[in-house]
PDB file of C-alpha atoms in Angstrom:
ATOM      1  CA  MET A  18    -108.182  18.149  -1.180  1.00 76.00           C
ATOM      2  CA  LYS A  19    -110.287  20.461   1.467  1.00 78.00           C
ATOM      3  CA  ASN A  20    -107.913  19.215   4.095  1.00 84.00           C
ATOM      4  CA  TYR A  21    -104.762  20.283   2.048  1.00 79.00           C
ATOM      5  CA  LEU A  22    -106.228  23.754   1.578  1.00 80.00           C
ATOM      6  CA  LEU A  23    -107.410  24.369   5.253  1.00 80.00           C
ATOM      7  CA  THR A  24    -103.552  23.327   6.159  1.00 84.00           C
ATOM      8  CA  LEU A  25    -102.032  25.109   3.569  1.00 76.00           C
ATOM      9  CA  LEU A  26    -104.201  28.324   4.810  1.00 76.00           C
ATOM     10  CA  LEU A  27    -103.202  27.785   8.495  1.00 76.00           C
ATOM     11  CA  LEU A  28     -99.470  27.272   7.846  1.00 73.00           C
ATOM     12  CA  PHE A  29    -100.227  30.559   5.775  1.00 70.00           C
ATOM     13  CA  THR A  30    -101.630  32.489   8.755  1.00 72.00           C
ATOM     14  CA  CYS A  31     -99.089  31.132  11.172  1.00 66.00           C
ATOM     15  CA  SER A  32     -96.232  32.092   9.006  1.00 64.00           C
ATOM     16  CA  SER A  33     -97.635  35.793   8.837  1.00 61.00           C
ATOM     17  CA  PHE A  34     -97.421  35.926  12.592  1.00 60.00           C
ATOM     18  CA  PHE A  35     -94.039  34.682  12.712  1.00 60.00           C
ATOM     19  CA  MET A  36     -92.489  37.427  10.507  1.00 58.00           C
ATOM     20  CA  ALA A  37     -89.652  39.315  12.298  1.00 57.00           C
ATOM     21  CA  GLN A  38     -90.994  42.993  12.059  1.00 65.00           C
ATOM     22  CA  GLU A  39     -90.583  45.297  14.887  1.00 69.00           C
ATOM     23  CA  VAL A  40     -93.244  48.081  15.696  1.00 73.00           C
ATOM     24  CA  ILE A  41     -91.624  51.654  16.768  1.00 73.00           C
ATOM     25  CA  ILE A  42     -94.317  54.058  17.999  1.00 75.00           C
ATOM     26  CA  LYS A  43     -92.999  57.542  17.905  1.00 74.00           C
ATOM     27  CA  VAL A  44     -94.916  60.728  18.990  1.00 75.00           C
ATOM     28  CA  ASP A  45     -94.543  64.104  17.119  1.00 71.00           C
ATOM     29  CA  SER A  46     -93.818  66.950  19.510  1.00 69.00           C
ATOM     30  CA  ALA A  47     -95.429  69.316  17.786  1.00 68.00           C
ATOM     31  CA  THR A  48     -98.596  67.974  17.429  1.00 72.00           C
ATOM     32  CA  GLY A  49     -98.923  65.003  19.442  1.00 73.00           C
ATOM     33  CA  SER A  50     -99.815  62.884  16.773  1.00 79.00           C
ATOM     34  CA  ARG A  51     -98.603  59.021  16.690  1.00 80.00           C
ATOM     35  CA  LEU A  52     -96.454  57.759  14.043  1.00 76.00           C
ATOM     36  CA  ILE A  53     -95.936  53.696  13.525  1.00 77.00           C
ATOM     37  CA  ILE A  54     -93.100  52.362  12.045  1.00 74.00           C
ATOM     38  CA  LYS A  55     -93.257  48.340  11.156  1.00 75.00           C
ATOM     39  CA  GLY A  56     -90.130  46.818   9.529  1.00 73.00           C
ATOM     40  CA  GLU A  57     -86.836  44.605   9.801  1.00 75.00           C
ATOM     41  CA  PRO A  58     -84.997  44.731  12.953  1.00 75.00           C
ATOM     42  CA  LEU A  59     -81.999  45.395  10.934  1.00 77.00           C
ATOM     43  CA  ILE A  60     -83.569  48.368   9.182  1.00 73.00           C
ATOM     44  CA  ILE A  61     -84.911  49.755  12.185  1.00 72.00           C
ATOM     45  CA  LYS A  62     -81.778  49.755  14.187  1.00 76.00           C
ATOM     46  CA  MET A  63     -79.891  51.484  10.887  1.00 75.00           C
ATOM     47  CA  LEU A  64     -82.587  53.956  11.350  1.00 70.00           C
ATOM     48  CA  ASN A  65     -82.148  54.505  14.957  1.00 70.00           C
ATOM     49  CA  ASP A  66     -78.353  54.582  14.510  1.00 73.00           C
ATOM     50  CA  LYS A  67     -79.140  57.179  11.670  1.00 67.00           C
ATOM     51  CA  GLU A  68     -76.734  54.983   9.477  1.00 55.00           C
ATOM     52  CA  ILE A  69     -79.073  55.574   6.560  1.00 55.00           C
ATOM     53  CA  CYS A  70     -80.426  59.221   7.018  1.00 55.00           C
ATOM     54  CA  ASN A  71     -76.674  60.775   7.264  1.00 55.00           C
ATOM     55  CA  LYS A  72     -74.830  61.276   4.573  1.00 53.00           C
ATOM     56  CA  SER A  73     -71.040  60.494   4.865  1.00 53.00           C
ATOM     57  CA  THR A  74     -68.706  63.624   4.499  1.00 50.00           C
ATOM     58  CA  LYS A  75     -65.887  61.541   3.303  1.00 51.00           C
ATOM     59  CA  THR A  76     -65.371  60.795  -0.515  1.00 50.00           C
ATOM     60  CA  SER A  77     -63.832  57.880  -1.094  1.00 51.00           C
ATOM     61  CA  SER A  78     -62.098  56.891  -4.478  1.00 52.00           C
ATOM     62  CA  THR A  79     -64.416  53.997  -4.970  1.00 54.00           C
ATOM     63  CA  SER A  80     -67.642  56.319  -4.787  1.00 54.00           C
ATOM     64  CA  SER A  81     -69.740  55.987  -7.841  1.00 60.00           C
ATOM     65  CA  SER A  82     -71.263  59.441  -7.382  1.00 62.00           C
ATOM     66  CA  THR A  83     -70.656  62.303  -9.601  1.00 67.00           C
ATOM     67  CA  PRO A  84     -69.190  65.582  -8.763  1.00 67.00           C
ATOM     68  CA  ILE A  85     -71.539  68.673  -8.757  1.00 71.00           C
ATOM     69  CA  VAL A  86     -70.958  70.892 -11.514  1.00 71.00           C
ATOM     70  CA  LYS A  87     -71.988  74.568 -11.352  1.00 72.00           C
ATOM     71  CA  THR A  88     -73.247  76.149 -14.467  1.00 71.00           C
ATOM     72  CA  LYS A  89     -73.524  80.149 -15.052  1.00 70.00           C
ATOM     73  CA  PRO A  90     -77.106  81.329 -14.587  1.00 67.00           C
ATOM     74  CA  LYS A  91     -78.899  81.800 -17.904  1.00 63.00           C
ATOM     75  CA  ASN A  92     -79.849  85.000 -19.155  1.00 64.00           C
ATOM     76  CA  ASN A  93     -83.379  85.487 -19.186  1.00 59.00           C
ATOM     77  CA  SER A  94     -83.749  87.702 -22.090  1.00 59.00           C
ATOM     78  CA  PRO A  95     -87.406  87.846 -23.488  1.00 53.00           C
ATOM     79  CA  LYS A  96     -85.873  85.707 -26.676  1.00 57.00           C
ATOM     80  CA  SER A  97     -84.743  82.707 -24.029  1.00 63.00           C
ATOM     81  CA  VAL A  98     -87.893  82.972 -22.151  1.00 61.00           C
ATOM     82  CA  CYS A  99     -90.456  82.950 -24.902  1.00 67.00           C
ATOM     83  CA  GLY A 100     -88.514  80.808 -27.538  1.00 66.00           C
ATOM     84  CA  ARG A 101     -90.782  80.466 -30.859  1.00 68.00           C
ATOM     85  CA  ARG A 102     -93.916  81.695 -28.978  1.00 69.00           C
ATOM     86  CA  ASN A 103     -94.824  85.318 -29.484  1.00 72.00           C
ATOM     87  CA  ASP A 104     -97.290  85.415 -26.651  1.00 76.00           C
ATOM     88  CA  ILE A 105     -96.740  83.813 -23.117  1.00 81.00           C
ATOM     89  CA  PRO A 106     -98.710  84.004 -19.999  1.00 84.00           C
ATOM     90  CA  GLY A 107     -98.132  87.038 -17.991  1.00 86.00           C
ATOM     91  CA  PHE A 108     -99.902  90.193 -16.441  1.00 90.00           C
ATOM     92  CA  MET A 109    -101.547  93.219 -17.472  1.00 91.00           C
ATOM     93  CA  ILE A 110    -103.103  95.965 -15.618  1.00 92.00           C
ATOM     94  CA  LYS A 111    -106.778  96.268 -16.068  1.00 93.00           C
ATOM     95  CA  VAL A 112    -107.485 100.075 -16.060  1.00 92.00           C
ATOM     96  CA  ALA A 113    -111.260 100.276 -16.551  1.00 91.00           C
ATOM     97  CA  GLU A 114    -114.441  98.439 -17.691  1.00 92.00           C
ATOM     98  CA  ALA A 115    -117.165 100.167 -19.622  1.00 92.00           C
ATOM     99  CA  LYS A 116    -120.284  98.845 -21.122  1.00 92.00           C
ATOM    100  CA  SER A 117    -120.007 100.478 -24.261  1.00 91.00           C
ATOM    101  CA  GLU A 118    -117.322 101.159 -27.112  1.00 90.00           C
ATOM    102  CA  GLN A 119    -117.765 105.092 -26.751  1.00 93.00           C
ATOM    103  CA  ASP A 120    -117.066 105.162 -22.993  1.00 93.00           C
ATOM    104  CA  ILE A 121    -114.009 102.611 -23.458  1.00 92.00           C
ATOM    105  CA  ASN A 122    -112.551 104.947 -26.288  1.00 93.00           C
ATOM    106  CA  SER A 123    -112.818 108.181 -23.982  1.00 93.00           C
ATOM    107  CA  LEU A 124    -111.038 106.357 -21.321  1.00 91.00           C
ATOM    108  CA  LEU A 125    -108.479 105.412 -23.654  1.00 92.00           C
ATOM    109  CA  ASN A 126    -107.904 108.834 -24.644  1.00 93.00           C
ATOM    110  CA  ASN A 127    -107.811 110.111 -21.035  1.00 92.00           C
ATOM    111  CA  PHE A 128    -105.297 107.097 -20.300  1.00 91.00           C
ATOM    112  CA  ARG A 129    -102.859 108.174 -23.422  1.00 92.00           C
ATOM    113  CA  SER A 130    -102.915 111.341 -22.298  1.00 92.00           C
ATOM    114  CA  GLU A 131    -101.820 111.165 -18.621  1.00 90.00           C
ATOM    115  CA  PHE A 132     -99.518 107.832 -19.232  1.00 89.00           C
ATOM    116  CA  PRO A 133     -97.913 108.381 -23.021  1.00 89.00           C
ATOM    117  CA  GLU A 134     -95.061 105.791 -21.856  1.00 89.00           C
ATOM    118  CA  LEU A 135     -97.155 102.777 -21.231  1.00 88.00           C
ATOM    119  CA  ARG A 136     -98.772 100.755 -24.173  1.00 88.00           C
ATOM    120  CA  VAL A 137    -102.653 100.629 -23.678  1.00 91.00           C
ATOM    121  CA  GLU A 138    -105.402  98.733 -25.593  1.00 90.00           C
ATOM    122  CA  LYS A 139    -109.175  97.570 -25.176  1.00 91.00           C
ATOM    123  CA  HIS A 140    -110.442  94.284 -25.421  1.00 90.00           C
ATOM    124  CA  TYR A 141    -114.358  93.308 -25.845  1.00 89.00           C
ATOM    125  CA  LEU A 142    -115.262  90.415 -23.522  1.00 86.00           C
ATOM    126  CA  ARG A 143    -118.998  90.032 -23.107  1.00 86.00           C
ATOM    127  CA  PRO A 144    -120.663  92.029 -22.123  1.00 88.00           C
ATOM    128  CA  ASP A 145    -118.066  94.677 -21.087  1.00 90.00           C
ATOM    129  CA  TRP A 146    -115.027  96.559 -22.702  1.00 93.00           C
ATOM    130  CA  ARG A 147    -111.651  96.334 -20.749  1.00 91.00           C
ATOM    131  CA  LEU A 148    -108.753  98.806 -20.614  1.00 92.00           C
ATOM    132  CA  LEU A 149    -105.530  97.021 -20.443  1.00 93.00           C
ATOM    133  CA  ALA A 150    -102.314  98.516 -20.043  1.00 91.00           C
ATOM    134  CA  GLY A 151     -98.526  97.273 -20.198  1.00 87.00           C
ATOM    135  CA  ASP A 152     -97.084  94.120 -20.638  1.00 87.00           C
ATOM    136  CA  TYR A 153     -95.400  92.204 -17.621  1.00 87.00           C
ATOM    137  CA  PHE A 154     -93.563  89.217 -16.945  1.00 84.00           C
ATOM    138  CA  LYS A 155     -94.103  89.154 -13.118  1.00 84.00           C
ATOM    139  CA  LYS A 156     -96.695  90.534 -11.046  1.00 87.00           C
ATOM    140  CA  GLU A 157     -94.153  92.285  -9.024  1.00 87.00           C
ATOM    141  CA  SER A 158     -92.962  94.281 -11.913  1.00 86.00           C
ATOM    142  CA  ALA A 159     -96.504  95.502 -12.640  1.00 88.00           C
ATOM    143  CA  GLN A 160     -96.962  96.832  -8.982  1.00 90.00           C
ATOM    144  CA  ILE A 161     -94.750 100.086  -9.856  1.00 88.00           C
ATOM    145  CA  ASP A 162     -97.077 101.085 -12.511  1.00 89.00           C
ATOM    146  CA  LEU A 163     -99.962 100.154 -10.891  1.00 91.00           C
ATOM    147  CA  ARG A 164     -99.625 102.503  -7.809  1.00 92.00           C
ATOM    148  CA  ARG A 165     -98.836 105.440 -10.400  1.00 91.00           C
ATOM    149  CA  ILE A 166    -102.473 104.499 -12.394  1.00 91.00           C
ATOM    150  CA  ARG A 167    -104.324 103.980  -9.171  1.00 91.00           C
ATOM    151  CA  ARG A 168    -103.941 107.869  -8.453  1.00 90.00           C
ATOM    152  CA  ASN A 169    -105.880 108.658 -11.558  1.00 89.00           C
ATOM    153  CA  PHE A 170    -107.912 105.215 -11.701  1.00 89.00           C
ATOM    154  CA  PRO A 171    -108.414 103.858  -8.322  1.00 90.00           C
ATOM    155  CA  SER A 172    -110.175 100.618  -9.604  1.00 90.00           C
ATOM    156  CA  ALA A 173    -107.244  99.458 -11.697  1.00 91.00           C
ATOM    157  CA  VAL A 174    -105.895  95.911 -10.846  1.00 93.00           C
ATOM    158  CA  VAL A 175    -103.264  93.475 -12.139  1.00 93.00           C
ATOM    159  CA  ILE A 176    -104.687  90.404 -13.909  1.00 91.00           C
ATOM    160  CA  ASN A 177    -103.321  87.434 -15.883  1.00 87.00           C
ATOM    161  CA  TRP A 178    -103.291  87.951 -19.623  1.00 86.00           C
ATOM    162  CA  ARG A 179    -101.205  86.548 -22.376  1.00 85.00           C
ATOM    163  CA  ILE A 180     -98.833  89.147 -23.126  1.00 83.00           C
ATOM    164  CA  TYR A 181     -96.233  89.701 -25.929  1.00 74.00           C
ATOM    165  CA  CYS A 182     -92.740  88.912 -25.265  1.00 68.00           C
ATOM    166  CA  ASN A 183     -90.832  91.824 -27.371  1.00 63.00           C
ATOM    167  CA  ARG A 184     -93.183  94.265 -25.191  1.00 65.00           C
ATOM    168  CA  ALA A 185     -92.721  92.889 -21.575  1.00 64.00           C
ATOM    169  CA  LYS A 186     -90.785  94.086 -18.877  1.00 62.00           C
TER     170      LYS A 186
END
């Protein structure tokens, strides 16, 4: 039994050496690193001939591929973006932070007098109060208002926040 197992092991080891695999070593031109590819000689030949890599430009009648159908771009209205949810991840402008509610109320009144067209709200996140303005889907859409706000409130920044779809820009 022991001789039988040794013979089987020797046969298996020898057969792995006789597998017909070809080795290709390619050098990357940008970094100079080596890429080693091992494979069947027929597959390596096809890769070198670029039969697999290139798609044929001719379409045959026996082709099973389906034609590409172009669709109209969807309207990205707030209703289509939000679906059934009223609040989604978005962006708001953090105008200022204050330690007390009295300070944030005075900042709120100043902000409303300077920018009556922007919606503003206050949030308490321990240990500070935050004054947040606007609702924006994208950070880029908040940049226009941010530039205007920074003239009066230089510490204003755009932050990630949950926004209400029906009010967002």
